[in-house]
mmCIF file of C-alpha atoms and ligand atoms in Angstrom:
data_model
loop_
_atom_site.group_PDB
_atom_site.id
_atom_site.type_symbol
_atom_site.label_atom_id
_atom_site.label_comp_id
_atom_site.label_asym_id
_atom_site.label_seq_id
_atom_site.Cartn_x
_atom_site.Cartn_y
_atom_site.Cartn_z
ATOM 1 C CA MET A 1 13.861 -58.789 -33.728
ATOM 2 C CA ILE A 2 12.674 -61.785 -35.713
ATOM 3 C CA GLU A 3 8.974 -61.178 -36.657
ATOM 4 C CA GLN A 4 6.399 -62.909 -38.660
ATOM 5 C CA THR A 5 3.985 -60.987 -40.946
ATOM 6 C CA LEU A 6 1.147 -61.778 -43.409
ATOM 7 C CA SER A 7 1.565 -61.217 -47.161
ATOM 8 C CA ILE A 8 -1.033 -61.430 -49.697
ATOM 9 C CA ILE A 9 -0.320 -61.624 -53.430
ATOM 10 C CA LYS A 10 -3.599 -60.108 -54.727
ATOM 11 C CA PRO A 11 -5.833 -61.237 -57.790
ATOM 12 C CA ASP A 12 -4.213 -58.798 -60.266
ATOM 13 C CA ALA A 13 -0.786 -60.439 -59.756
ATOM 14 C CA VAL A 14 -1.909 -64.060 -59.375
ATOM 15 C CA GLU A 15 -3.688 -63.543 -62.741
ATOM 16 C CA ARG A 16 -0.582 -62.249 -64.399
ATOM 17 C CA ASN A 17 1.473 -65.208 -63.081
ATOM 18 C CA LEU A 18 3.778 -63.052 -60.842
ATOM 19 C CA VAL A 19 3.483 -65.433 -57.816
ATOM 20 C CA GLU A 20 6.970 -66.894 -58.376
ATOM 21 C CA THR A 21 8.519 -63.588 -59.227
ATOM 22 C CA ILE A 22 7.183 -61.933 -56.110
ATOM 23 C CA LYS A 23 8.056 -64.893 -53.855
ATOM 24 C CA LYS A 24 11.650 -64.724 -55.324
ATOM 25 C CA LYS A 25 11.863 -61.144 -54.422
ATOM 26 C CA PHE A 26 11.027 -61.904 -50.673
ATOM 27 C CA SER A 27 13.499 -64.611 -50.617
ATOM 28 C CA GLN A 28 16.223 -62.381 -52.149
ATOM 29 C CA GLU A 29 15.384 -59.701 -49.431
ATOM 30 C CA LYS A 30 15.909 -62.260 -46.688
ATOM 31 C CA LEU A 31 12.160 -62.896 -45.733
ATOM 32 C CA LYS A 32 11.625 -66.540 -45.444
ATOM 33 C CA ILE A 33 8.151 -67.989 -46.733
ATOM 34 C CA LEU A 34 7.135 -70.175 -43.771
ATOM 35 C CA LYS A 35 3.616 -71.037 -45.160
ATOM 36 C CA SER A 36 1.908 -70.331 -48.383
ATOM 37 C CA LYS A 37 -1.468 -71.246 -49.899
ATOM 38 C CA LYS A 38 -3.576 -70.259 -52.806
ATOM 39 C CA ILE A 39 -7.079 -69.684 -52.063
ATOM 40 C CA GLN A 40 -10.313 -67.693 -53.263
ATOM 41 C CA ILE A 41 -12.077 -65.996 -50.436
ATOM 42 C CA SER A 42 -15.796 -64.840 -50.486
ATOM 43 C CA LYS A 43 -16.892 -61.267 -50.278
ATOM 44 C CA ASP A 44 -17.949 -61.768 -46.656
ATOM 45 C CA GLU A 45 -14.534 -63.088 -45.639
ATOM 46 C CA ALA A 46 -12.858 -60.109 -47.554
ATOM 47 C CA ALA A 47 -15.132 -57.748 -45.566
ATOM 48 C CA GLU A 48 -13.985 -59.378 -42.268
ATOM 49 C CA PHE A 49 -10.322 -59.300 -43.183
ATOM 50 C CA TYR A 50 -10.538 -55.582 -44.208
ATOM 51 C CA LYS A 51 -13.013 -54.472 -41.524
ATOM 52 C CA ILE A 52 -10.400 -52.013 -40.243
ATOM 53 C CA HIS A 53 -11.364 -50.077 -43.506
ATOM 54 C CA GLN A 54 -15.101 -50.371 -43.139
ATOM 55 C CA THR A 55 -15.717 -46.698 -42.811
ATOM 56 C CA LYS A 56 -13.658 -45.857 -45.839
ATOM 57 C CA PRO A 57 -15.207 -44.903 -49.163
ATOM 58 C CA PHE A 58 -13.298 -47.566 -50.990
ATOM 59 C CA TYR A 59 -14.318 -50.430 -48.614
ATOM 60 C CA ASP A 60 -16.918 -52.081 -50.852
ATOM 61 C CA ARG A 61 -14.711 -51.912 -53.917
ATOM 62 C CA LEU A 62 -11.870 -53.334 -51.809
ATOM 63 C CA CYS A 63 -13.988 -56.378 -50.686
ATOM 64 C CA ASN A 64 -15.279 -56.927 -54.298
ATOM 65 C CA TYR A 65 -11.736 -56.920 -55.523
ATOM 66 C CA LEU A 66 -9.932 -59.115 -52.880
ATOM 67 C CA SER A 67 -12.731 -61.776 -53.500
ATOM 68 C CA SER A 68 -12.590 -61.503 -57.290
ATOM 69 C CA GLY A 69 -10.170 -64.211 -58.013
ATOM 70 C CA PRO A 70 -7.364 -66.417 -56.495
ATOM 71 C CA ILE A 71 -4.924 -64.975 -54.111
ATOM 72 C CA VAL A 72 -1.865 -66.356 -52.394
ATOM 73 C CA VAL A 73 -1.573 -65.880 -48.586
ATOM 74 C CA MET A 74 1.801 -66.293 -46.889
ATOM 75 C CA VAL A 75 3.460 -66.011 -43.545
ATOM 76 C CA LEU A 76 6.872 -64.241 -43.890
ATOM 77 C CA GLU A 77 9.511 -64.446 -41.241
ATOM 78 C CA GLY A 78 12.693 -62.443 -40.869
ATOM 79 C CA GLU A 79 14.457 -59.571 -39.062
ATOM 80 C CA ASN A 80 11.941 -56.704 -38.608
ATOM 81 C CA ALA A 81 9.691 -58.672 -41.052
ATOM 82 C CA ILE A 82 6.646 -56.225 -40.729
ATOM 83 C CA LYS A 83 8.589 -53.089 -41.680
ATOM 84 C CA GLU A 84 10.872 -54.969 -44.158
ATOM 85 C CA ASN A 85 7.893 -56.344 -46.070
ATOM 86 C CA ARG A 86 6.348 -52.826 -46.228
ATOM 87 C CA ARG A 87 9.578 -51.463 -47.569
ATOM 88 C CA ILE A 88 9.877 -54.146 -50.188
ATOM 89 C CA MET A 89 6.233 -53.714 -51.125
ATOM 90 C CA GLY A 90 6.457 -49.839 -51.567
ATOM 91 C CA SER A 91 3.752 -47.249 -50.965
ATOM 92 C CA THR A 92 0.019 -48.112 -51.310
ATOM 93 C CA ASN A 93 -0.311 -46.111 -54.604
ATOM 94 C CA PRO A 94 1.983 -47.700 -57.146
ATOM 95 C CA LYS A 95 2.363 -44.130 -58.769
ATOM 96 C CA GLU A 96 4.172 -43.143 -55.485
ATOM 97 C CA ALA A 97 6.016 -46.222 -54.783
ATOM 98 C CA ALA A 98 9.866 -46.273 -54.847
ATOM 99 C CA GLU A 99 11.968 -47.659 -57.785
ATOM 100 C CA GLY A 100 12.424 -51.323 -57.387
ATOM 101 C CA THR A 101 9.507 -52.055 -55.017
ATOM 102 C CA ILE A 102 6.802 -54.654 -55.858
ATOM 103 C CA ARG A 103 4.073 -52.088 -56.254
ATOM 104 C CA LYS A 104 6.167 -49.931 -58.492
ATOM 105 C CA LEU A 105 7.294 -52.833 -60.666
ATOM 106 C CA TYR A 106 3.969 -54.554 -60.879
ATOM 107 C CA GLY A 107 1.187 -52.576 -59.324
ATOM 108 C CA ILE A 108 -1.440 -51.386 -61.834
ATOM 109 C CA SER A 109 -3.409 -48.931 -59.674
ATOM 110 C CA ILE A 110 -4.163 -48.101 -55.836
ATOM 111 C CA ASP A 111 -6.821 -50.937 -56.044
ATOM 112 C CA LYS A 112 -4.858 -53.408 -58.064
ATOM 113 C CA ASN A 113 -1.671 -52.829 -56.173
ATOM 114 C CA SER A 114 -0.452 -56.594 -56.298
ATOM 115 C CA VAL A 115 0.200 -57.171 -52.711
ATOM 116 C CA HIS A 116 -0.881 -56.591 -49.085
ATOM 117 C CA GLY A 117 1.230 -56.651 -46.029
ATOM 118 C CA SER A 118 0.347 -56.381 -42.243
ATOM 119 C CA ASP A 119 1.189 -52.797 -40.816
ATOM 120 C CA SER A 120 1.773 -53.492 -37.209
ATOM 121 C CA THR A 121 2.647 -56.423 -34.729
ATOM 122 C CA ASP A 122 -0.935 -56.656 -33.572
ATOM 123 C CA ASN A 123 -2.364 -56.623 -37.138
ATOM 124 C CA ALA A 124 0.188 -59.260 -38.276
ATOM 125 C CA LYS A 125 -0.874 -61.724 -35.423
ATOM 126 C CA GLN A 126 -4.555 -61.046 -36.305
ATOM 127 C CA GLU A 127 -4.145 -61.400 -39.966
ATOM 128 C CA ILE A 128 -1.983 -64.568 -39.802
ATOM 129 C CA ASN A 129 -4.520 -66.094 -37.547
ATOM 130 C CA PHE A 130 -7.442 -65.142 -39.874
ATOM 131 C CA PHE A 131 -5.781 -67.052 -42.799
ATOM 132 C CA PHE A 132 -3.881 -69.877 -41.037
ATOM 133 C CA LYS A 133 -6.116 -70.809 -38.092
ATOM 134 C CA ILE A 134 -6.775 -74.341 -39.498
ATOM 135 C CA ASN A 135 -3.676 -75.055 -41.480
HETATM 136 P P1 CMP B 1 -3.777 -52.679 -48.757
HETATM 137 O O1 CMP B 1 -2.450 -52.664 -48.268
HETATM 138 O O2 CMP B 1 -4.259 -54.164 -49.093
HETATM 139 O O3 CMP B 1 -4.842 -52.234 -47.668
HETATM 140 C C1 CMP B 1 -6.115 -51.613 -48.080
HETATM 141 C C2 CMP B 1 -6.264 -51.491 -49.550
HETATM 142 O O4 CMP B 1 -7.154 -50.532 -50.005
HETATM 143 C C3 CMP B 1 -4.953 -50.830 -50.188
HETATM 144 O O5 CMP B 1 -3.936 -51.835 -50.047
HETATM 145 C C4 CMP B 1 -5.360 -50.413 -51.467
HETATM 146 O O6 CMP B 1 -5.175 -51.422 -52.426
HETATM 147 C C5 CMP B 1 -6.945 -50.083 -51.240
HETATM 148 N N1 CMP B 1 -7.335 -48.758 -51.462
HETATM 149 C C6 CMP B 1 -8.135 -48.291 -52.373
HETATM 150 N N2 CMP B 1 -8.195 -46.901 -52.178
HETATM 151 C C7 CMP B 1 -7.445 -46.489 -51.439
HETATM 152 C C8 CMP B 1 -7.174 -45.220 -50.689
HETATM 153 N N3 CMP B 1 -7.558 -44.086 -51.176
HETATM 154 N N4 CMP B 1 -6.263 -45.230 -49.762
HETATM 155 C C9 CMP B 1 -5.709 -46.338 -49.206
HETATM 156 N N5 CMP B 1 -5.918 -47.647 -49.648
HETATM 157 C C10 CMP B 1 -6.771 -47.600 -50.785
#
């Protein structure tokens, strides 16, 4: 099934000029970048985006981090895009990520893990809407 999913290139990867490298990887893996914009969000916006994690001990750290510098948000489209994007990203913790995945190649730590990707159809819809409501 052709799906759309939201991808974020996080501050650690933008800062290290990895945007084009990561975009190329998505394209090579047959995920089409339908929309892309570079933005910086506030801590309140990060808190809203990650509210699914609000009870977790790492929530505050996570919100501070996502709002700490520019990010690139994208809509990816392709066959099973949600699952495919998660496969291409690798496990949340770069130390546990499979060889060749984005997080294994570029992730620094579980916080600075370079990319985010929606984990379900409902979340993909919500997350795309969150970042691309206006444009
Ligand atoms: P992400 O896929 O963006 O979703 C939530 C983020 O929380 C996750 O990537 C990690 O960067 C971050 N995080 C920090 N600590 C943890 C943890 N113990 N478990 C899961 N995610 C964590």
